Amino acid sequence: MNDTLTPVGGRGAWRGSTFDYRQDGLWQLSGEELGEIDAALATLKDHGDLDLTEITPATFPLQRVGDLLTRLRDELRFGRGFVLIRGLSRERYGDDDLARIYCGLGAHLGEVIPQSGKGEILGHVLNVADLVDEQVRGYRSAMAMNMHCDGHDVVSLLCLREAKEGGASRIASAAAVHDRMLEIDPDLVRVLYRGMPVMRGRMDAEYGDGRIVTSGDVALFTKTDGEFSSCVHVAQTRDAARAGHFEITAQQEAALELFCELSSSPELYLDMQIAPGDIQFLNNRLIVHGRTPYVDHDDVGRRRHLMRLWVNIPAWPRRPADQQDIYSMEDLPLWARQRQPFMELPERYLAEVTARQRAAVGG
């Protein structure tokens, strides 16, 4: 890290209070593009009942939309760092077909990868906190979620159903937070460049390479050849300190707190309403994301339900060395061994959750 810190600037250092994402960030699918997606789904089904892992550019062929996704890769890396794609019809497609389309788009964007030690390549963001005995992670509840990034290159969400009230996707540019911190206290920015250890999930470690905490410090901010990259896991860093893996200093805590304060400030964040059929893409190296709390339906079949993909982009360079320790490539094939065929299909998943709800109420 250079002692002379400079702002990131550019389109990627946007401030949410200064623009409307519906004018700069919303991509509407054209009739021709929707027709091509429909034809790709028909081609996929001609191959028989393929598992989601068998959806590839060959089994789900796209040309016009493939060109769109090439532009999307550039916008995620060199532009705003996020895109919301709109146009898929909830009336035309059932949940399982939307999952197939979603994985097909992901396969053209890059490599769809497992998201946890369970091996799932399609995640379900659904409130089940009242249906299970154990404490659930934030995305499986209706609580607010603090600003953070997910693993590897790109995280994406496709909305199946909205909440009764609330549940906006809150995003912010980590580059803009960096630049605002630089104006306030450059010494705290340097702390985040040096980084801190990060605690990994127990199951992710158990089924992965075994490490419960990173072997070294993970830089929240770094620049390589002039390209900025962020890696923000504030809660897991504090977990590592509480578990005794390192002794957090007052300055480190102040740096984390300032990042949280700024990324959650109306000046910098942007609240995005993801409607049914919308697909959000975020560059995990540039964007931090969270969620506002929400009120949901009692019936689990009507609750807010989003599907999630993690995608690695082979055309992008690997993360800088001081950010790779938390995202072990060795984990991915080990996690994949836990996966069962067809386990993430949303209609099957929702049927299982619905049965659990009925059992809980004695129905």
PDB file of C-alpha atoms in Angstrom, residues 44 49-57 59 99-100 103-104 107 111-114 119-122 309 336 339-345:
ATOM      1  CA  LEU A  44     -32.979 -26.686 -22.887  1.00  0.00           C
ATOM      2  CA  ASP A  49     -34.942 -33.019 -17.523  1.00  0.00           C
ATOM      3  CA  LEU A  50     -31.504 -31.510 -16.945  1.00  0.00           C
ATOM      4  CA  ASP A  51     -30.209 -30.549 -13.513  1.00  0.00           C
ATOM      5  CA  LEU A  52     -29.310 -26.892 -12.925  1.00  0.00           C
ATOM      6  CA  THR A  53     -25.602 -27.775 -13.054  1.00  0.00           C
ATOM      7  CA  GLU A  54     -26.144 -29.071 -16.615  1.00  0.00           C
ATOM      8  CA  ILE A  55     -27.350 -25.692 -17.884  1.00  0.00           C
ATOM      9  CA  THR A  56     -24.533 -24.322 -20.036  1.00  0.00           C
ATOM     10  CA  PRO A  57     -24.172 -21.957 -23.002  1.00  0.00           C
ATOM     11  CA  THR A  59     -27.772 -26.317 -23.626  1.00  0.00           C
ATOM     12  CA  ALA A  99     -34.740 -20.806 -12.096  1.00  0.00           C
ATOM     13  CA  ARG A 100     -33.653 -22.500 -15.329  1.00  0.00           C
ATOM     14  CA  CYS A 103     -29.018 -20.279 -14.334  1.00  0.00           C
ATOM     15  CA  GLY A 104     -28.820 -20.040 -18.121  1.00  0.00           C
ATOM     16  CA  ALA A 107     -23.792 -19.570 -17.323  1.00  0.00           C
ATOM     17  CA  GLU A 111     -19.083 -19.684 -13.977  1.00  0.00           C
ATOM     18  CA  VAL A 112     -21.964 -20.378 -11.572  1.00  0.00           C
ATOM     19  CA  ILE A 113     -20.396 -21.637  -8.336  1.00  0.00           C
ATOM     20  CA  PRO A 114     -21.494 -23.139  -4.979  1.00  0.00           C
ATOM     21  CA  GLY A 119     -23.042 -27.024  -2.195  1.00  0.00           C
ATOM     22  CA  GLU A 120     -26.107 -25.177  -3.521  1.00  0.00           C
ATOM     23  CA  ILE A 121     -25.598 -23.203  -6.716  1.00  0.00           C
ATOM     24  CA  LEU A 122     -29.038 -21.587  -6.446  1.00  0.00           C
ATOM     25  CA  LEU A 309     -26.514 -16.882  -7.750  1.00  0.00           C
ATOM     26  CA  ALA A 336     -20.023 -29.156  -4.515  1.00  0.00           C
ATOM     27  CA  ARG A 339     -24.999 -31.034  -3.303  1.00  0.00           C
ATOM     28  CA  GLN A 340     -27.872 -33.342  -4.287  1.00  0.00           C
ATOM     29  CA  PRO A 341     -29.300 -33.209  -7.846  1.00  0.00           C
ATOM     30  CA  PHE A 342     -32.279 -30.858  -8.333  1.00  0.00           C
ATOM     31  CA  MET A 343     -32.226 -29.874  -4.655  1.00  0.00           C
ATOM     32  CA  GLU A 344     -32.504 -26.119  -5.316  1.00  0.00           C
ATOM     33  CA  LEU A 345     -35.477 -26.141  -7.691  1.00  0.00           C
TER      34      LEU A 345
END
